[in-house]
Amino acid sequence: MAKLKTTIVFDSGARIGPGKIALLESVRDTGSISATARSMGMDYKRAWTLLESINQAFDEAAVVAAPGGARGGGAQLTPFALELLERFRRIEQRAADLAAEDIAALAARARSEMGEKI
Amino acid sequence: MAKLKTTIVFDSGARIGPGKIALLESVRDTGSISATARSMGMDYKRAWTLLESINQAFDEAAVVAAPGGARGGGAQLTPFALELLERFRRIEQRAADLAAEDIAALAARARSEMGEKI
């Protein structure tokens, strides 16, 4: 089904959309940037760069190195990141709900595939 | 102020967001693809390609050549395009309203510029 994509665009130009939110949720669930990168089909450097861009967008860090432990190398979300996830998913869900009727009306007129004619 | 960007993503992969909507509104207001391209700071070919991609996304055309006239070469929106504009702007406005409080809370923690630290 057609769906609404929501992205928050901050004054700095920083953008938080479903891709970065999914990345944060994966870090929350796996505690690992490596595992997050694998699960999202991107290389470690790409995942790290995206997470660092989230950290740079705010005064508070979203992702930090997990404290010590034998294996080390882990990552975890800060309370601020958990708040960011909650607020984003709430916006996304509410927007999807309110847009459902308009989107369904447009989707009924949408082609199932692109490029059938030029 | 930080703001919410909304984009409709159809099953075909076609996307309708604020850029294409602004393009349609300019065609509506100017009756001209050339004038639209100028007002949006893009070349004619880019404007034409984007408008054609909107036409291809749906079973109904959104932009058509304006009927004859001495000068010709004009363009106008179909009733379907006007409906698309109305539905998109309604979704966008409602989503912005419902997201305002969450976005303000996040914007209060956002940096005003990116790249202050690495």
JSON list of N, CA and C in Angstrom, two decimals, chain B residues 50-101:
[
{"chain": "B", "resi": 50, "resn": "LEU", "atom": "N", "xyz": [10.37, 16.06, -14.30]},
{"chain": "B", "resi": 50, "resn": "LEU", "atom": "CA", "xyz": [9.65, 15.88, -13.04]},
{"chain": "B", "resi": 50, "resn": "LEU", "atom": "C", "xyz": [8.14, 15.85, -13.26]},
{"chain": "B", "resi": 51, "resn": "LEU", "atom": "N", "xyz": [7.66, 16.75, -14.10]},
{"chain": "B", "resi": 51, "resn": "LEU", "atom": "CA", "xyz": [6.21, 16.77, -14.39]},
{"chain": "B", "resi": 51, "resn": "LEU", "atom": "C", "xyz": [5.79, 15.49, -15.10]},
{"chain": "B", "resi": 52, "resn": "GLU", "atom": "N", "xyz": [6.61, 15.02, -16.01]},
{"chain": "B", "resi": 52, "resn": "GLU", "atom": "CA", "xyz": [6.30, 13.78, -16.71]},
{"chain": "B", "resi": 52, "resn": "GLU", "atom": "C", "xyz": [6.29, 12.60, -15.73]},
{"chain": "B", "resi": 53, "resn": "SER", "atom": "N", "xyz": [7.17, 12.64, -14.75]},
{"chain": "B", "resi": 53, "resn": "SER", "atom": "CA", "xyz": [7.19, 11.55, -13.76]},
{"chain": "B", "resi": 53, "resn": "SER", "atom": "C", "xyz": [5.91, 11.55, -12.93]},
{"chain": "B", "resi": 54, "resn": "ILE", "atom": "N", "xyz": [5.35, 12.73, -12.71]},
{"chain": "B", "resi": 54, "resn": "ILE", "atom": "CA", "xyz": [4.06, 12.80, -12.00]},
{"chain": "B", "resi": 54, "resn": "ILE", "atom": "C", "xyz": [2.97, 12.20, -12.89]},
{"chain": "B", "resi": 55, "resn": "ASN", "atom": "N", "xyz": [2.96, 12.60, -14.16]},
{"chain": "B", "resi": 55, "resn": "ASN", "atom": "CA", "xyz": [1.97, 12.02, -15.08]},
{"chain": "B", "resi": 55, "resn": "ASN", "atom": "C", "xyz": [2.06, 10.50, -15.13]},
{"chain": "B", "resi": 56, "resn": "GLN", "atom": "N", "xyz": [3.26, 9.99, -15.12]},
{"chain": "B", "resi": 56, "resn": "GLN", "atom": "CA", "xyz": [3.45, 8.54, -15.23]},
{"chain": "B", "resi": 56, "resn": "GLN", "atom": "C", "xyz": [3.08, 7.80, -13.97]},
{"chain": "B", "resi": 57, "resn": "ALA", "atom": "N", "xyz": [3.02, 8.51, -12.86]},
{"chain": "B", "resi": 57, "resn": "ALA", "atom": "CA", "xyz": [2.74, 7.84, -11.59]},
{"chain": "B", "resi": 57, "resn": "ALA", "atom": "C", "xyz": [1.27, 7.44, -11.45]},
{"chain": "B", "resi": 58, "resn": "PHE", "atom": "N", "xyz": [0.41, 8.08, -12.26]},
{"chain": "B", "resi": 58, "resn": "PHE", "atom": "CA", "xyz": [-1.03, 7.86, -12.10]},
{"chain": "B", "resi": 58, "resn": "PHE", "atom": "C", "xyz": [-1.69, 7.44, -13.41]},
{"chain": "B", "resi": 59, "resn": "ASP", "atom": "N", "xyz": [-2.87, 6.90, -13.29]},
{"chain": "B", "resi": 59, "resn": "ASP", "atom": "CA", "xyz": [-3.66, 6.54, -14.48]},
{"chain": "B", "resi": 59, "resn": "ASP", "atom": "C", "xyz": [-4.18, 7.78, -15.19]},
{"chain": "B", "resi": 60, "resn": "GLU", "atom": "N", "xyz": [-4.28, 8.88, -14.46]},
{"chain": "B", "resi": 60, "resn": "GLU", "atom": "CA", "xyz": [-4.78, 10.13, -15.02]},
{"chain": "B", "resi": 60, "resn": "GLU", "atom": "C", "xyz": [-3.65, 11.13, -15.11]},
{"chain": "B", "resi": 61, "resn": "ALA", "atom": "N", "xyz": [-3.63, 11.90, -16.19]},
{"chain": "B", "resi": 61, "resn": "ALA", "atom": "CA", "xyz": [-2.61, 12.93, -16.33]},
{"chain": "B", "resi": 61, "resn": "ALA", "atom": "C", "xyz": [-2.83, 14.03, -15.30]},
{"chain": "B", "resi": 62, "resn": "ALA", "atom": "N", "xyz": [-1.75, 14.66, -14.88]},
{"chain": "B", "resi": 62, "resn": "ALA", "atom": "CA", "xyz": [-1.81, 15.79, -13.96]},
{"chain": "B", "resi": 62, "resn": "ALA", "atom": "C", "xyz": [-1.58, 17.10, -14.71]},
{"chain": "B", "resi": 63, "resn": "VAL", "atom": "N", "xyz": [-0.69, 17.06, -15.68]},
{"chain": "B", "resi": 63, "resn": "VAL", "atom": "CA", "xyz": [-0.33, 18.24, -16.46]},
{"chain": "B", "resi": 63, "resn": "VAL", "atom": "C", "xyz": [-0.57, 17.96, -17.93]},
{"chain": "B", "resi": 64, "resn": "VAL", "atom": "N", "xyz": [-1.24, 18.87, -18.61]},
{"chain": "B", "resi": 64, "resn": "VAL", "atom": "CA", "xyz": [-1.49, 18.71, -20.05]},
{"chain": "B", "resi": 64, "resn": "VAL", "atom": "C", "xyz": [-1.13, 20.00, -20.77]},
{"chain": "B", "resi": 65, "resn": "ALA", "atom": "N", "xyz": [-0.88, 19.87, -22.06]},
{"chain": "B", "resi": 65, "resn": "ALA", "atom": "CA", "xyz": [-0.63, 21.06, -22.87]},
{"chain": "B", "resi": 65, "resn": "ALA", "atom": "C", "xyz": [-1.90, 21.91, -22.87]},
{"chain": "B", "resi": 66, "resn": "ALA", "atom": "N", "xyz": [-1.69, 23.20, -22.68]},
{"chain": "B", "resi": 66, "resn": "ALA", "atom": "CA", "xyz": [-2.85, 24.10, -22.69]},
{"chain": "B", "resi": 66, "resn": "ALA", "atom": "C", "xyz": [-3.36, 24.23, -24.12]},
{"chain": "B", "resi": 67, "resn": "PRO", "atom": "N", "xyz": [-4.66, 24.31, -24.28]},
{"chain": "B", "resi": 67, "resn": "PRO", "atom": "CA", "xyz": [-5.21, 24.39, -25.62]},
{"chain": "B", "resi": 67, "resn": "PRO", "atom": "C", "xyz": [-4.76, 25.64, -26.37]},
{"chain": "B", "resi": 68, "resn": "GLY", "atom": "N", "xyz": [-4.39, 25.43, -27.60]},
{"chain": "B", "resi": 68, "resn": "GLY", "atom": "CA", "xyz": [-4.00, 26.42, -28.61]},
{"chain": "B", "resi": 68, "resn": "GLY", "atom": "C", "xyz": [-3.62, 27.81, -28.16]},
{"chain": "B", "resi": 69, "resn": "GLY", "atom": "N", "xyz": [-4.23, 28.80, -28.77]},
{"chain": "B", "resi": 69, "resn": "GLY", "atom": "CA", "xyz": [-3.88, 30.17, -28.46]},
{"chain": "B", "resi": 69, "resn": "GLY", "atom": "C", "xyz": [-2.75, 30.62, -29.35]},
{"chain": "B", "resi": 70, "resn": "ALA", "atom": "N", "xyz": [-2.61, 31.90, -29.51]},
{"chain": "B", "resi": 70, "resn": "ALA", "atom": "CA", "xyz": [-1.61, 32.45, -30.41]},
{"chain": "B", "resi": 70, "resn": "ALA", "atom": "C", "xyz": [-0.21, 32.02, -30.01]},
{"chain": "B", "resi": 71, "resn": "ARG", "atom": "N", "xyz": [0.08, 32.04, -28.68]},
{"chain": "B", "resi": 71, "resn": "ARG", "atom": "CA", "xyz": [1.44, 31.75, -28.24]},
{"chain": "B", "resi": 71, "resn": "ARG", "atom": "C", "xyz": [1.69, 30.25, -28.10]},
{"chain": "B", "resi": 72, "resn": "GLY", "atom": "N", "xyz": [0.65, 29.53, -27.71]},
{"chain": "B", "resi": 72, "resn": "GLY", "atom": "CA", "xyz": [0.82, 28.09, -27.52]},
{"chain": "B", "resi": 72, "resn": "GLY", "atom": "C", "xyz": [1.88, 27.80, -26.46]},
{"chain": "B", "resi": 73, "resn": "GLY", "atom": "N", "xyz": [2.25, 26.54, -26.37]},
{"chain": "B", "resi": 73, "resn": "GLY", "atom": "CA", "xyz": [3.35, 26.16, -25.48]},
{"chain": "B", "resi": 73, "resn": "GLY", "atom": "C", "xyz": [3.02, 26.22, -24.00]},
{"chain": "B", "resi": 74, "resn": "GLY", "atom": "N", "xyz": [1.78, 26.53, -23.67]},
{"chain": "B", "resi": 74, "resn": "GLY", "atom": "CA", "xyz": [1.41, 26.59, -22.26]},
{"chain": "B", "resi": 74, "resn": "GLY", "atom": "C", "xyz": [1.11, 25.21, -21.69]},
{"chain": "B", "resi": 75, "resn": "ALA", "atom": "N", "xyz": [0.90, 25.16, -20.41]},
{"chain": "B", "resi": 75, "resn": "ALA", "atom": "CA", "xyz": [0.56, 23.91, -19.74]},
{"chain": "B", "resi": 75, "resn": "ALA", "atom": "C", "xyz": [-0.47, 24.23, -18.68]},
{"chain": "B", "resi": 76, "resn": "GLN", "atom": "N", "xyz": [-1.32, 23.25, -18.43]},
{"chain": "B", "resi": 76, "resn": "GLN", "atom": "CA", "xyz": [-2.27, 23.48, -17.33]},
{"chain": "B", "resi": 76, "resn": "GLN", "atom": "C", "xyz": [-2.53, 22.20, -16.57]},
{"chain": "B", "resi": 77, "resn": "LEU", "atom": "N", "xyz": [-3.03, 22.36, -15.37]},
{"chain": "B", "resi": 77, "resn": "LEU", "atom": "CA", "xyz": [-3.32, 21.21, -14.54]},
{"chain": "B", "resi": 77, "resn": "LEU", "atom": "C", "xyz": [-4.69, 20.64, -14.84]},
{"chain": "B", "resi": 78, "resn": "THR", "atom": "N", "xyz": [-4.80, 19.34, -14.68]},
{"chain": "B", "resi": 78, "resn": "THR", "atom": "CA", "xyz": [-6.10, 18.68, -14.80]},
{"chain": "B", "resi": 78, "resn": "THR", "atom": "C", "xyz": [-6.83, 18.75, -13.45]},
{"chain": "B", "resi": 79, "resn": "PRO", "atom": "N", "xyz": [-8.12, 18.46, -13.45]},
{"chain": "B", "resi": 79, "resn": "PRO", "atom": "CA", "xyz": [-8.84, 18.38, -12.17]},
{"chain": "B", "resi": 79, "resn": "PRO", "atom": "C", "xyz": [-8.19, 17.37, -11.22]},
{"chain": "B", "resi": 80, "resn": "PHE", "atom": "N", "xyz": [-7.65, 16.29, -11.77]},
{"chain": "B", "resi": 80, "resn": "PHE", "atom": "CA", "xyz": [-6.97, 15.32, -10.89]},
{"chain": "B", "resi": 80, "resn": "PHE", "atom": "C", "xyz": [-5.79, 15.96, -10.17]},
{"chain": "B", "resi": 81, "resn": "ALA", "atom": "N", "xyz": [-5.02, 16.77, -10.89]},
{"chain": "B", "resi": 81, "resn": "ALA", "atom": "CA", "xyz": [-3.86, 17.43, -10.26]},
{"chain": "B", "resi": 81, "resn": "ALA", "atom": "C", "xyz": [-4.33, 18.38, -9.16]},
{"chain": "B", "resi": 82, "resn": "LEU", "atom": "N", "xyz": [-5.43, 19.07, -9.40]},
{"chain": "B", "resi": 82, "resn": "LEU", "atom": "CA", "xyz": [-5.94, 19.98, -8.37]},
{"chain": "B", "resi": 82, "resn": "LEU", "atom": "C", "xyz": [-6.37, 19.20, -7.12]},
{"chain": "B", "resi": 83, "resn": "GLU", "atom": "N", "xyz": [-6.93, 18.02, -7.37]},
{"chain": "B", "resi": 83, "resn": "GLU", "atom": "CA", "xyz": [-7.29, 17.16, -6.23]},
{"chain": "B", "resi": 83, "resn": "GLU", "atom": "C", "xyz": [-6.04, 16.67, -5.50]},
{"chain": "B", "resi": 84, "resn": "LEU", "atom": "N", "xyz": [-5.01, 16.31, -6.27]},
{"chain": "B", "resi": 84, "resn": "LEU", "atom": "CA", "xyz": [-3.75, 15.87, -5.67]},
{"chain": "B", "resi": 84, "resn": "LEU", "atom": "C", "xyz": [-3.17, 16.97, -4.79]},
{"chain": "B", "resi": 85, "resn": "LEU", "atom": "N", "xyz": [-3.18, 18.21, -5.30]},
{"chain": "B", "resi": 85, "resn": "LEU", "atom": "CA", "xyz": [-2.66, 19.34, -4.52]},
{"chain": "B", "resi": 85, "resn": "LEU", "atom": "C", "xyz": [-3.45, 19.52, -3.23]},
{"chain": "B", "resi": 86, "resn": "GLU", "atom": "N", "xyz": [-4.76, 19.46, -3.35]},
{"chain": "B", "resi": 86, "resn": "GLU", "atom": "CA", "xyz": [-5.60, 19.67, -2.17]},
{"chain": "B", "resi": 86, "resn": "GLU", "atom": "C", "xyz": [-5.33, 18.59, -1.13]},
{"chain": "B", "resi": 87, "resn": "ARG", "atom": "N", "xyz": [-5.28, 17.35, -1.59]},
{"chain": "B", "resi": 87, "resn": "ARG", "atom": "CA", "xyz": [-5.06, 16.25, -0.63]},
{"chain": "B", "resi": 87, "resn": "ARG", "atom": "C", "xyz": [-3.67, 16.34, 0.00]},
{"chain": "B", "resi": 88, "resn": "PHE", "atom": "N", "xyz": [-2.66, 16.63, -0.82]},
{"chain": "B", "resi": 88, "resn": "PHE", "atom": "CA", "xyz": [-1.30, 16.69, -0.26]},
{"chain": "B", "resi": 88, "resn": "PHE", "atom": "C", "xyz": [-1.18, 17.81, 0.76]},
{"chain": "B", "resi": 89, "resn": "ARG", "atom": "N", "xyz": [-1.65, 19.00, 0.41]},
{"chain": "B", "resi": 89, "resn": "ARG", "atom": "CA", "xyz": [-1.51, 20.13, 1.33]},
{"chain": "B", "resi": 89, "resn": "ARG", "atom": "C", "xyz": [-2.31, 19.92, 2.61]},
{"chain": "B", "resi": 90, "resn": "ARG", "atom": "N", "xyz": [-3.42, 19.20, 2.50]},
{"chain": "B", "resi": 90, "resn": "ARG", "atom": "CA", "xyz": [-4.20, 18.89, 3.70]},
{"chain": "B", "resi": 90, "resn": "ARG", "atom": "C", "xyz": [-3.42, 17.93, 4.61]},
{"chain": "B", "resi": 91, "resn": "ILE", "atom": "N", "xyz": [-2.86, 16.88, 4.01]},
{"chain": "B", "resi": 91, "resn": "ILE", "atom": "CA", "xyz": [-2.05, 15.94, 4.79]},
{"chain": "B", "resi": 91, "resn": "ILE", "atom": "C", "xyz": [-0.91, 16.68, 5.47]},
{"chain": "B", "resi": 92, "resn": "GLU", "atom": "N", "xyz": [-0.21, 17.48, 4.69]},
{"chain": "B", "resi": 92, "resn": "GLU", "atom": "CA", "xyz": [0.97, 18.19, 5.19]},
{"chain": "B", "resi": 92, "resn": "GLU", "atom": "C", "xyz": [0.61, 19.11, 6.36]},
{"chain": "B", "resi": 93, "resn": "GLN", "atom": "N", "xyz": [-0.49, 19.84, 6.21]},
{"chain": "B", "resi": 93, "resn": "GLN", "atom": "CA", "xyz": [-0.88, 20.78, 7.27]},
{"chain": "B", "resi": 93, "resn": "GLN", "atom": "C", "xyz": [-1.31, 20.05, 8.53]},
{"chain": "B", "resi": 94, "resn": "ARG", "atom": "N", "xyz": [-2.10, 19.01, 8.36]},
{"chain": "B", "resi": 94, "resn": "ARG", "atom": "CA", "xyz": [-2.56, 18.25, 9.53]},
{"chain": "B", "resi": 94, "resn": "ARG", "atom": "C", "xyz": [-1.40, 17.58, 10.24]},
{"chain": "B", "resi": 95, "resn": "ALA", "atom": "N", "xyz": [-0.48, 17.03, 9.45]},
{"chain": "B", "resi": 95, "resn": "ALA", "atom": "CA", "xyz": [0.67, 16.35, 10.06]},
{"chain": "B", "resi": 95, "resn": "ALA", "atom": "C", "xyz": [1.54, 17.35, 10.81]},
{"chain": "B", "resi": 96, "resn": "ALA", "atom": "N", "xyz": [1.73, 18.54, 10.23]},
{"chain": "B", "resi": 96, "resn": "ALA", "atom": "CA", "xyz": [2.53, 19.57, 10.90]},
{"chain": "B", "resi": 96, "resn": "ALA", "atom": "C", "xyz": [1.88, 19.97, 12.21]},
{"chain": "B", "resi": 97, "resn": "ASP", "atom": "N", "xyz": [0.57, 20.09, 12.21]},
{"chain": "B", "resi": 97, "resn": "ASP", "atom": "CA", "xyz": [-0.13, 20.48, 13.43]},
{"chain": "B", "resi": 97, "resn": "ASP", "atom": "C", "xyz": [0.02, 19.43, 14.53]},
{"chain": "B", "resi": 98, "resn": "LEU", "atom": "N", "xyz": [-0.19, 18.18, 14.16]},
{"chain": "B", "resi": 98, "resn": "LEU", "atom": "CA", "xyz": [-0.15, 17.14, 15.20]},
{"chain": "B", "resi": 98, "resn": "LEU", "atom": "C", "xyz": [1.27, 16.88, 15.68]},
{"chain": "B", "resi": 99, "resn": "ALA", "atom": "N", "xyz": [2.27, 17.22, 14.85]},
{"chain": "B", "resi": 99, "resn": "ALA", "atom": "CA", "xyz": [3.66, 16.95, 15.21]},
{"chain": "B", "resi": 99, "resn": "ALA", "atom": "C", "xyz": [4.29, 18.12, 15.93]},
{"chain": "B", "resi": 100, "resn": "ALA", "atom": "N", "xyz": [3.60, 19.26, 15.97]},
{"chain": "B", "resi": 100, "resn": "ALA", "atom": "CA", "xyz": [4.23, 20.50, 16.43]},
{"chain": "B", "resi": 100, "resn": "ALA", "atom": "C", "xyz": [4.88, 20.38, 17.81]},
{"chain": "B", "resi": 101, "resn": "GLU", "atom": "N", "xyz": [4.18, 19.78, 18.73]},
{"chain": "B", "resi": 101, "resn": "GLU", "atom": "CA", "xyz": [4.70, 19.72, 20.10]},
{"chain": "B", "resi": 101, "resn": "GLU", "atom": "C", "xyz": [5.94, 18.82, 20.18]}
]
